[in-house]
Every structure is written in structure tokens, then in C-alpha cells.
């Protein structure tokens, strides 16, 4: 009898098997295999295994310089993001003031455009013949034209990436601060600590794991960022060197070694972040949360100061976006502070030229496909883990989260190497037709967010809702259709919108995989147009503005649906 | 003979190393209001969930109306359940909640509407079908859950602690409601609770469970007055229990004389016993003699002396702590004018207990 029983439980978990196998096959083909390909090629030579290419990384002065630059950029961006996000998150997590909700939403705005696109605008704004240089000359601050970022390309890169990434650290920190039991801080104040001392001795130590986890995330993201340095023309950073190595992918293993190095750094950062996030949760659950938090209300003066601080930060943060918009509507913007002549012509051209219209269509189609795949896969994986606890589902969950640790650059490079060499001339050869791989890459990269969204939804929905439905006569499929899906629809929708928005402006996969104009997605088209003749840069900016509008609308929509939970999507681990 | 509505045959279920059900066998008759009663962790809810198909037993058989249903998935069992936390779907209106099972059974829309309205009327909720569950009070939600099960005209309804989330007043109301619903239909009710008052006042029959086993089975009055073991005696109400030895075995219902700490007692056996036994006298069955208005002792009554250590007025009754030559006893007295707790404290009285209310029962297995 008990043997039969065990058999039937086995059969139960088996019923999820096709799903598990399908998902594993997809992740295996489009995540594991390309990664394995990269690793193997980094250590392979005609005579067998060798570590020489990896060793060579540290002997080649160009690579060493690139590593140094990459580390420096990542370090500076991380420090700058912390300097901005730490006081900001304290203000939003501990103080109440008029307009807080509105400002809180606006702080997410900088995320809506990849720094690579805003760099197009910023470069013009800060160029030798750009607005700021002209302004400086007119004010008599500078004698001649100043090429701000040309002289210090690192400054521009760090500035743009900081403005783009600080909201992610801010979201992580607000979550960490909100989880601290208020009575712990009240007890410190009660025992004689001033507000500053309370923050330094109680709040900060308790939030430290969350802070460091967020910092690790920022470090990895800025370390692996390809688009921004590319636009600023800084060739000596690792991602750009890898990008430049694409041409000789078949012949030169050095690029593989560089990819492995980037991957290792990313994996370490991700691992640290994950560990620290787990510890933050332990800290958070220590307290009983016996009292609701009563945020202190700022007075008139405080409110004004808060507005001033947040407002000026926002002004700087939207400057890149603004510059893109300006560029998109200016007929001529050369050696003047403001553009001479305004026009909407470029918006029209962005929609009508073959290249740009094709790019919009490509990106829309690819993002829709990737989103549909993510919603289906994400729900299936979360459901198997949370509801069935099926055999193999834990492993699948880990696998689906793995893309968080793998930079897009690495995945794209792996695709090019693995699929390009194995499936030459087929639909899986990116040089022949990159669309399938782009869709796969987009969806793999965003799958973790979708799994998280579905996971959170399923955990909020009590199991008894489904049991009651089964009990009243609904078959398992009908239970999913009539009860489970409607109850977590909001989560799926929000996750889907995020997937879609970020796929629309995905940079690394798009730049690396799409090599024929016909297949260019949005970002690659923008990159191609940037140096183009005939006001190419203006059309690029207009295209960026269109994308910005779509992405902004998407994020706002997702934010409305998810409310405060939008921060959970960008947790470090 | 018609088959039992539910036949449970040596059902066993373990969670890890915990034995939730240990070879439980039971028959529930058609139309019965049957209670599964026991402390938390006794296996009663597990048994109910296995009946609903929401858990699978490790071994054993379940028959509904003589048909083995062990392999049927939950949605094919036709045993609607009233969940402890209601499980009303928040995305559906009250009417849609109630119509859920009808939709699954492909009942045409027009018939659905009438049946939902009828079900709402049955539970006194007519006209509230368009509300969402969140707009209802706890008692109203409870009614909707009942209606959601009743609307299917099932042969069997499973109730999992249906009243535990309600306040005392609502609980009484709903108790009456369930009783009258059961009286009006011929549906078999299987009702899980840890509240012995609920079980004693409603049940046709009940099973008292502990540690995955049924320790007592029968009608409420039988189990209350003749509990087969000390656990049932204590779980169903207050009981004075002390150990005794019965050298010669006796069948259930026999009257025997047994030596004990209170002297030799005439006692009725609740079950066939021998050797180490327990003597049980309910506090309300200890009668003080010689108080104003107290009836005299009957000729065959067991008589002994005991001192009142403490007495407290509880309302209709007075609860007294007694000392009978070193044996602590509790007694429940009717609260009459002229008998104050203060006047009782410190007095040594003669007490009587009828042989039919002095019960011999089995000691608990460890």
C-alpha cells in the first residue's frame, strides 16, 4: 500500500514534468550552453586545456588599462550612487512631507532611459561646440570652447551612469529602512541618543546589509555597462574591448578570456548581494514590528529644504533626458546656448525612415515575443515552485534567477560564439538572422523579474482559494484559469510591463547581436544614427524620445499596479 | 441495508515522523450530523481534508455510499467544504462565489441564477449577491460559504471549524442556523471542531480524537456520561478522576463494587474493564447532603465526607473545591438563595454520588 502511495506522489510531481523539462531545455539552450561555450573557449587551445589566455589578461597593458578603467568607473559610480541614495532614502523612509508620494514616483524617472541614449544628448550639451561650452564663453568663464567630456570621458560616463542607477540603490535602501522595527530606533532615542546618533548607531548598522547589497548590484551594473563608454568613445574599458573583439570572435580567444573575467566579477558581486540581502531579511525579522511607524512630519522650513534637495537632484537627473528631447526638436544647435530653430520634423523622420521604422517594428515585435514568453515561463516556474513544489522545481528556480548574475554583454557574446559557430547560416545564426536570438536573449535577461513578480503574487494568494475551487468541482486547469490567474493578474501584468519596457531599450544584446541594418532594434538604430549624416543625431534623439515616452508610460503603469512593491523588483538578491 | 454515507477503513497518514492518522476506521450514516472533535493536532482536520481529497492518505480506504473514492481528485468528489478561513474569492462577487460550483457543473445560466437566489435566501442573505466578500461582516461571509456549498445540493458537506472566527454571540446564532439547515435537508454533515460545547450541543454522533486515533465514538450524551477513557472524560467536560484497581473483569454497563481512596464505591462500567481503571464522577453529580433544599440521599448512593476548601459563584452554579480525606475533588452546586460560597467554605459535609453516575473507565494509554 505504501509503495503504491509513494508511486502516486511521484506521479503527482511528474505531472509538472513536461513544464520543468521545457523550461530547463529553454534555459539550458539559451543560458547555460552559451556560458559554457564562453568558458570552454577561454581555456581551449589546439593542444587541450590552457590557462594562458586568462593569464594573458593580466600581462596585456591594454587589457590592464581597460580593467583599471572599468573598476574605476564602477567604484566611482557606486560611491556617487551611495552619496545620493543614502540621504535620499532616509528622507523618504523616515520623514513625512507634502508631495512626498509625487517626488517618490518622479525619482524613478531617470531609470527610464538607458544612459547610452541619454549620452547622445549629453554629448552634444557638453561638447566643444555645445550649449554649456558656449554658455561658459558667453559668461566669460572660459576663453575658448571647452570639450568637457572629451578631456575627461570618465566624468561623463560616471555622471550618466550614476544618474541612471541611483534609483535602484534608493529602492533597495528604502526597503531596508522600512523593514527596521521602529521601536529599535525609539529605544535608542529614549536612552538618550540624538537623531543623528540614532541614525549612525542603530539605523545604519541595521540597514548596512541592504546598503551593501545594493552597492554590489550597482557595482556590477556599472562594471558591465557597454553603451555609455561606447558613446563617449572610451575604448579602454572591458565591455567596449569585448565589443570591439566581436569581429575576430572565431580566431582570437582573448575576447573569451575577457568575457570570463567580466562574468566572474559579476558573479562575485551578485553572490555578495544575495548573501547580504538574506542577512537584511534576518535583521528585519528580528524585531516584532509591534508598533506602526509614525514618520515625523517636516515643518515648513524642512519641507522647503526637502523640496529644494529632491528638486535639484531631479533637475540634474532629467538633464540628460531633456537634452535628448532638445536635440530631437532642434534644427540647429551649434555654438549656441539654446537651439536655433525648432522643428518636429525629426519625430516624423524617426517614424518614416526605413531604418528607424524597421527598428521600431523589430523592437516592438521582439519585446512582445520576449514578454509573452517571460509571462508564460515566469508563471509556470513560480507556480511549480510555490504550489506544486514539484521534483526539480527548486533547481529550476535557481536556474531562472541566474540571469541576474550574468551581464547582458556576456550572454550576447556567448550567443554570437556558440550559435554563430554551430548553426551557421540558419535562423539561429545571429549573423544570418539575429531575431530569434534577440527574442531569447531579451526574455532570458528579464525572466528573473517575471518569476519574482509571479512568485510574490502566488505567495500573497492563500492556497485555500484554490483548494476551495477544487473542492467545489474545478479541475486543476480550471482552478488556474478561474482562480489563480485572476488573483495574480496584477502581478503578472506589472512584471510583463517591466519586461516589455526594458526589452524595448535593451542595449548589450541589441548592439552585439544585430549586425545587419534590416534587423536593427531601437538601440542599435540609435547608435548607428548617432554619427550619421543628414541630422542623424537628431533623428537618433527623436527615436530615443519616442522610446522614452513608451518606457515612461510603461513604468508608470506598472508602478500604478504594483504600488510600493515596485521596489521589490529591483532587489539585489 | 443502505450503505453508510462514508466508510473509513484503517486510514493512515504521516507527515514526516508525525502520525496524523493512525489506522482510523469509522462509519458515518446518511443524513447524520457527525462531529470530529479533538484538541489541535489530533488529526481531525487531516481526516476532513483527506475526505475532500485535498490530502492523500498513506494507506486505507474511503467509500462514499459504498463506492471507493480514494483515487478521485478533489474536484470529482462532490463533497463541498466550508473552510475555516472561508476562502471566499475576493475577485468574485457573492453571487459569483456561490455560482462557482454550478458553473463547473455546467448548469445553464438561467437555472444558476434561480439556484443562487434560493441559496442566498436559505442563509438569510437575499439581495446581497452583488456585494464583494470584502464588504461583508464575518457572520455574513460564513453564511455565503455555507450557501456556496448548499447550492450544489450535495449529499455531503464538510465543515472545518466553521465558527471559530466568529464572536460568541454570532457563534450561537450560526450554531442554531446550522442545526436548522441540517434538520431541513437530508445532507450528511461532517463537522470538525475543537469546541466540545459545539459538538455536544449539535452532534447526532461524534468521534473524539487524539494523536491520530479515535478514542471515543457515540452519541453526545452517551460519551459525556459514560466516556470510555479518561481523555474523553476530561475533554468533554470537567471530571473528578482517580485511580483504582478492579481485580475481576467486568463487561460494559455492569455495576461493581470497587475499593478506592474514598472507600468502597458502587460504580457503573463505561466499557469492559479489568485491572488498573479510573473512577470518574462529574462535579455536577456530587450532591451535598444536609443543605437547605437539598434532596436526601438514595439508599444505594455512595456516601463520603469532604471539606469545602474554596467556593466560587460562577453564575447559575457554584464551583467548589473539596478535600475528601486527601483526595481533591471538584463539585458543581446549583446556586440557590441561602447557600452562599462564604457559608460553604470550611464546612465538612456529607456528599452523595449515585452508582449510575460513578463511572469506571479505562486508563489512558500513554
Coordinates of N, CA, C and O in Angstrom, one line a residue, chain B residues 3-107:
Chain B
X3 N -25.9 1.4 2.1 CA -24.5 1.6 2.6 C -24.4 2.9 3.4 O -25.2 3.8 3.3
X4 N -23.3 2.9 4.3 CA -23.0 4.1 5.0 C -22.7 5.2 4.1 O -22.2 5.0 3.0
X5 N -23.0 6.5 4.5 CA -22.6 7.6 3.6 C -21.1 7.7 3.4 O -20.6 7.9 2.3
X6 N -20.4 7.5 4.5 CA -19.0 7.5 4.5 C -18.5 6.3 5.2 O -18.9 6.0 6.4
X7 N -17.6 5.5 4.6 CA -16.9 4.4 5.3 C -15.4 4.7 5.3 O -14.9 4.9 4.2
X8 N -14.8 4.8 6.4 CA -13.4 5.0 6.5 C -12.8 3.7 7.1 O -13.2 3.3 8.1
X9 N -11.8 3.2 6.4 CA -11.3 1.9 6.8 C -9.8 2.0 7.0 O -9.0 2.1 6.0
X10 N -9.4 1.9 8.2 CA -7.9 1.9 8.6 C -7.1 2.9 7.8 O -6.1 2.6 7.2
X11 N -7.5 4.1 7.9 CA -6.8 5.2 7.2 C -5.6 5.7 8.0 O -5.7 5.9 9.2
X12 N -4.5 5.7 7.3 CA -3.2 6.2 8.0 C -2.6 7.3 7.2 O -2.6 7.2 6.0
X13 N -2.1 8.3 7.9 CA -1.4 9.4 7.2 C -0.3 9.9 8.1 O -0.5 10.2 9.3
X14 N 0.9 10.0 7.6 CA 2.0 10.6 8.4 C 2.6 11.8 7.6 O 2.6 11.9 6.4
X15 N 2.9 12.8 8.4 CA 3.7 13.9 7.9 C 5.1 13.9 8.5 O 5.2 14.1 9.7
X16 N 6.0 13.5 7.7 CA 7.4 13.3 8.3 C 7.3 12.2 9.3 O 6.9 11.1 9.0
X17 N 7.7 12.5 10.5 CA 7.7 11.5 11.6 C 6.4 11.6 12.4 O 6.2 10.8 13.3
X18 N 5.5 12.5 12.1 CA 4.3 12.7 12.9 C 3.2 11.8 12.2 O 2.9 11.9 11.1
X19 N 2.5 11.0 13.1 CA 1.4 10.2 12.7 C 0.1 11.0 12.8 O -0.4 11.1 13.9
X20 N -0.4 11.6 11.7 CA -1.6 12.4 11.9 C -2.8 11.5 12.0 O -3.7 11.9 12.7
X21 N -2.8 10.4 11.3 CA -3.9 9.4 11.4 C -3.3 8.1 11.5 O -2.4 7.7 10.8
X22 N -3.8 7.3 12.5 CA -3.2 6.0 12.8 C -4.3 5.0 12.7 O -5.1 4.7 13.6
X23 N -4.5 4.4 11.5 CA -5.4 3.3 11.3 C -6.8 3.6 11.8 O -7.4 2.9 12.6
X24 N -7.4 4.8 11.3 CA -8.7 5.2 11.7 C -9.8 4.5 10.9 O -9.7 4.5 9.7
X25 N -10.7 3.9 11.6 CA -11.9 3.3 10.9 C -13.1 3.9 11.5 O -13.2 4.2 12.7
X26 N -14.1 4.2 10.6 CA -15.3 4.9 11.0 C -16.4 4.8 10.0 O -16.1 4.7 8.8
X27 N -17.7 4.7 10.5 CA -18.8 4.8 9.5 C -19.7 5.9 9.9 O -20.0 6.1 11.0
X28 N -20.1 6.7 8.9 CA -21.0 7.8 9.1 C -22.2 7.6 8.3 O -22.1 7.2 7.1
X29 N -23.4 7.6 8.9 CA -24.6 7.2 8.3 C -25.2 8.4 7.5 O -25.0 9.6 7.8
X30 N -26.0 8.1 6.5 CA -26.6 9.1 5.6 C -27.5 10.1 6.5 O -28.2 9.6 7.4
X31 N -27.3 11.4 6.3 CA -28.1 12.4 7.0 C -27.6 12.7 8.4 O -28.2 13.5 9.0
X32 N -26.6 12.0 8.8 CA -26.1 12.3 10.2 C -25.4 13.7 10.2 O -24.8 14.2 9.3
X33 N -25.5 14.3 11.4 CA -24.7 15.5 11.7 C -23.5 15.0 12.6 O -23.7 14.8 13.8
X34 N -22.4 14.6 11.9 CA -21.4 13.9 12.6 C -20.2 14.8 13.0 O -19.8 15.6 12.1
X35 N -19.7 14.8 14.2 CA -18.6 15.6 14.6 C -17.3 14.9 14.8 O -17.3 13.8 15.3
X36 N -16.2 15.5 14.3 CA -14.9 15.1 14.7 C -14.4 16.1 15.7 O -14.2 17.3 15.3
X37 N -14.1 15.6 16.9 CA -13.8 16.6 18.0 C -12.4 16.2 18.6 O -12.2 15.0 18.7
X38 N -11.6 17.2 18.9 CA -10.4 16.8 19.5 C -9.5 18.1 19.6 O -9.8 19.1 19.0
X39 N -8.4 18.0 20.4 CA -7.5 19.2 20.5 C -6.8 19.4 19.2 O -6.8 18.5 18.3
X40 N -6.1 20.5 19.1 CA -5.4 20.8 17.8 C -4.3 19.8 17.7 O -3.6 19.4 18.6
X41 N -4.1 19.3 16.4 CA -3.0 18.3 16.2 C -3.5 16.9 16.4 O -2.7 16.0 16.3
X42 N -4.8 16.7 16.6 CA -5.3 15.3 16.8 C -5.6 14.6 15.5 O -5.8 13.4 15.6
X43 N -5.6 15.3 14.4 CA -5.8 14.6 13.1 C -7.2 14.8 12.5 O -7.4 14.4 11.4
X44 N -8.0 15.6 13.2 CA -9.4 15.8 12.7 C -9.4 16.5 11.4 O -10.2 16.1 10.5
X45 N -8.7 17.6 11.3 CA -8.7 18.4 10.1 C -8.0 17.6 8.9 O -8.5 17.6 7.8
X46 N -7.0 16.8 9.3 CA -6.4 16.0 8.3 C -7.4 15.0 7.7 O -7.5 14.8 6.5
X47 N -8.1 14.4 8.6 CA -9.2 13.4 8.2 C -10.2 14.1 7.2 O -10.5 13.6 6.2
X48 N -10.6 15.3 7.6 CA -11.6 16.0 6.8 C -11.0 16.3 5.4 O -11.6 16.2 4.4
X49 N -9.7 16.8 5.4 CA -9.0 17.1 4.1 C -8.8 15.9 3.2 O -8.8 16.0 2.0
X50 N -8.6 14.7 3.9 CA -8.5 13.5 3.1 C -9.9 13.1 2.5 O -9.9 12.7 1.3
X51 N -10.9 13.4 3.3 CA -12.3 13.1 2.7 C -12.5 14.0 1.5 O -13.1 13.6 0.5
X52 N -12.0 15.3 1.6 CA -12.2 16.2 0.4 C -11.3 15.9 -0.7 O -11.4 16.5 -1.8
X53 N -10.2 15.1 -0.5 CA -9.2 14.8 -1.5 C -8.1 15.8 -1.5 O -7.3 15.8 -2.5
X54 N -8.1 16.7 -0.6 CA -7.0 17.8 -0.6 C -5.7 17.2 0.0 O -4.7 17.8 -0.2
X55 N -5.8 16.1 0.8 CA -4.6 15.4 1.2 C -4.8 13.9 0.7 O -6.0 13.5 0.6
X56 N -3.7 13.2 0.6 CA -3.8 11.8 0.3 C -3.4 11.0 1.5 O -2.4 11.3 2.1
X57 N -4.2 9.9 1.8 CA -3.8 9.1 2.9 C -2.6 8.2 2.4 O -2.4 7.9 1.2
X58 N -1.8 7.7 3.4 CA -0.7 6.8 3.1 C -1.3 5.4 2.8 O -0.9 4.7 1.9
X59 N -2.3 5.0 3.5 CA -3.0 3.8 3.3 C -4.4 3.8 3.9 O -4.7 4.7 4.6
X60 N -5.2 2.8 3.5 CA -6.5 2.7 4.0 C -7.5 3.1 2.9 O -7.1 3.5 1.8
X61 N -8.8 2.9 3.1 CA -9.8 3.1 2.1 C -10.9 4.1 2.6 O -11.1 4.2 3.7
X62 N -11.4 4.8 1.6 CA -12.6 5.6 1.9 C -13.7 5.3 0.9 O -13.4 5.2 -0.3
X63 N -14.9 5.0 1.4 CA -16.0 4.8 0.5 C -17.1 5.9 0.7 O -17.3 6.2 1.9
X64 N -17.6 6.4 -0.4 CA -18.8 7.3 -0.3 C -19.9 6.5 -0.8 O -19.9 6.0 -2.0
X65 N -20.9 6.3 0.0 CA -22.1 5.4 -0.4 C -21.6 4.1 -1.0 O -22.2 3.7 -2.0
X66 N -20.6 3.5 -0.4 CA -20.2 2.2 -0.8 C -19.2 2.2 -2.0 O -18.7 1.2 -2.4
X67 N -18.9 3.4 -2.5 CA -18.0 3.5 -3.7 C -16.6 3.9 -3.2 O -16.5 5.0 -2.5
X68 N -15.6 3.2 -3.6 CA -14.2 3.6 -3.3 C -13.9 4.9 -4.0 O -13.9 4.9 -5.3
X69 N -13.5 6.0 -3.3 CA -13.2 7.2 -4.0 C -11.8 7.7 -3.8 O -11.4 8.8 -4.1
X70 N -10.9 6.7 -3.3 CA -9.6 7.1 -2.9 C -8.8 7.7 -4.1 O -8.0 8.6 -3.9
X71 N -9.1 7.3 -5.3 CA -8.3 7.8 -6.5 C -9.0 9.0 -7.1 O -8.4 9.6 -8.0
X72 N -10.2 9.4 -6.6 CA -10.8 10.6 -7.2 C -10.1 11.9 -6.8 O -9.8 12.1 -5.7
X73 N -9.8 12.8 -7.8 CA -9.3 14.1 -7.4 C -10.3 14.9 -6.7 O -11.5 14.6 -6.8
X74 N -9.9 15.9 -6.0 CA -10.8 16.7 -5.2 C -12.1 17.2 -6.0 O -13.2 17.1 -5.5
X75 N -11.8 17.6 -7.3 CA -13.0 18.2 -8.0 C -14.0 17.2 -8.4 O -15.1 17.6 -8.9
X76 N -13.7 15.9 -8.2 CA -14.7 14.9 -8.6 C -15.4 14.3 -7.4 O -16.1 13.3 -7.6
X77 N -15.1 14.8 -6.2 CA -15.7 14.1 -5.0 C -17.0 14.5 -4.6 O -17.7 13.8 -3.9
X78 N -17.5 15.7 -5.1 CA -18.8 16.2 -4.7 C -19.0 16.3 -3.2 O -20.1 15.9 -2.7
X79 N -18.0 16.8 -2.5 CA -18.1 16.9 -1.1 C -17.7 18.3 -0.7 O -16.6 18.6 -0.2
X80 N -18.6 19.3 -1.0 CA -18.2 20.7 -0.7 C -17.8 21.0 0.7 O -18.4 20.4 1.6
X81 N -16.8 21.9 0.9 CA -16.3 22.1 2.2 C -16.5 23.5 2.6 O -16.4 24.4 1.8
X82 N -16.8 23.7 3.9 CA -16.8 25.1 4.5 C -15.5 25.3 5.2 O -15.2 24.6 6.2
X83 N -14.7 26.2 4.6 CA -13.3 26.3 5.1 C -13.3 27.2 6.3 O -14.1 28.1 6.5
X84 N -12.3 26.9 7.2 CA -12.2 27.7 8.4 C -12.0 29.2 8.2 O -12.6 30.0 8.8
X85 N -11.2 29.5 7.2 CA -11.0 30.9 6.9 C -11.8 31.4 5.7 O -11.5 32.3 5.0
X86 N -12.9 30.6 5.5 CA -13.9 31.0 4.5 C -13.5 30.7 3.0 O -14.2 30.2 2.3
X87 N -12.3 31.2 2.7 CA -11.8 31.1 1.3 C -12.9 31.6 0.3 O -13.2 30.9 -0.7
X88 N -13.4 32.8 0.5 CA -14.3 33.4 -0.5 C -13.4 34.2 -1.4 O -12.5 35.0 -1.0
X89 N -13.5 33.9 -2.7 CA -12.6 34.5 -3.7 C -12.9 36.0 -3.8 O -14.0 36.5 -4.1
X90 N -11.8 36.8 -3.5 CA -12.0 38.3 -3.5 C -12.3 38.9 -4.8 O -12.8 40.0 -4.9
X91 N -12.0 38.2 -5.9 CA -12.2 38.8 -7.2 C -13.6 38.5 -7.8 O -13.9 38.9 -8.9
X92 N -14.4 37.7 -7.0 CA -15.7 37.4 -7.5 C -16.8 38.0 -6.5 O -16.5 38.1 -5.3
X93 N -17.9 38.3 -7.0 CA -19.0 38.8 -6.2 C -19.6 37.7 -5.4 O -19.2 36.5 -5.6
X94 N -20.4 38.0 -4.4 CA -21.0 37.0 -3.6 C -21.8 36.0 -4.5 O -21.6 34.8 -4.3
X95 N -22.6 36.5 -5.4 CA -23.3 35.6 -6.3 C -22.4 34.7 -7.1 O -22.6 33.5 -7.3
X96 N -21.3 35.3 -7.6 CA -20.4 34.6 -8.4 C -19.7 33.5 -7.6 O -19.4 32.4 -8.1
X97 N -19.4 33.8 -6.4 CA -18.8 32.8 -5.5 C -19.7 31.7 -5.3 O -19.3 30.5 -5.4
X98 N -21.0 32.0 -5.1 CA -22.0 30.9 -4.9 C -22.2 30.1 -6.2 O -22.3 28.8 -6.1
X99 N -22.1 30.8 -7.3 CA -22.4 30.1 -8.6 C -21.2 29.3 -9.1 O -21.3 28.5 -10.0
X100 N -20.0 29.4 -8.4 CA -18.8 28.8 -8.9 C -19.0 27.3 -9.2 O -18.7 26.9 -10.3
X101 N -19.4 26.6 -8.2 CA -19.6 25.1 -8.4 C -20.6 24.8 -9.5 O -20.4 23.8 -10.2
X102 N -21.6 25.6 -9.6 CA -22.7 25.4 -10.7 C -22.1 25.6 -12.0 O -22.4 24.8 -13.0
X103 N -21.2 26.6 -12.2 CA -20.5 26.8 -13.5 C -19.7 25.6 -13.8 O -19.7 25.1 -15.0
X104 N -18.9 25.1 -12.8 CA -18.1 23.9 -13.1 C -19.0 22.7 -13.5 O -18.5 21.8 -14.2
X105 N -20.2 22.6 -13.0 CA -21.1 21.5 -13.3 C -21.9 21.8 -14.5 O -22.9 21.1 -14.8
X106 N -21.6 22.9 -15.2 CA -22.2 23.3 -16.5 C -23.7 23.4 -16.4 O -24.5 23.0 -17.2
X107 N -24.2 24.0 -15.2 CA -25.6 24.3 -15.0 C -25.9 25.5 -15.9 O -25.2 26.5 -15.9

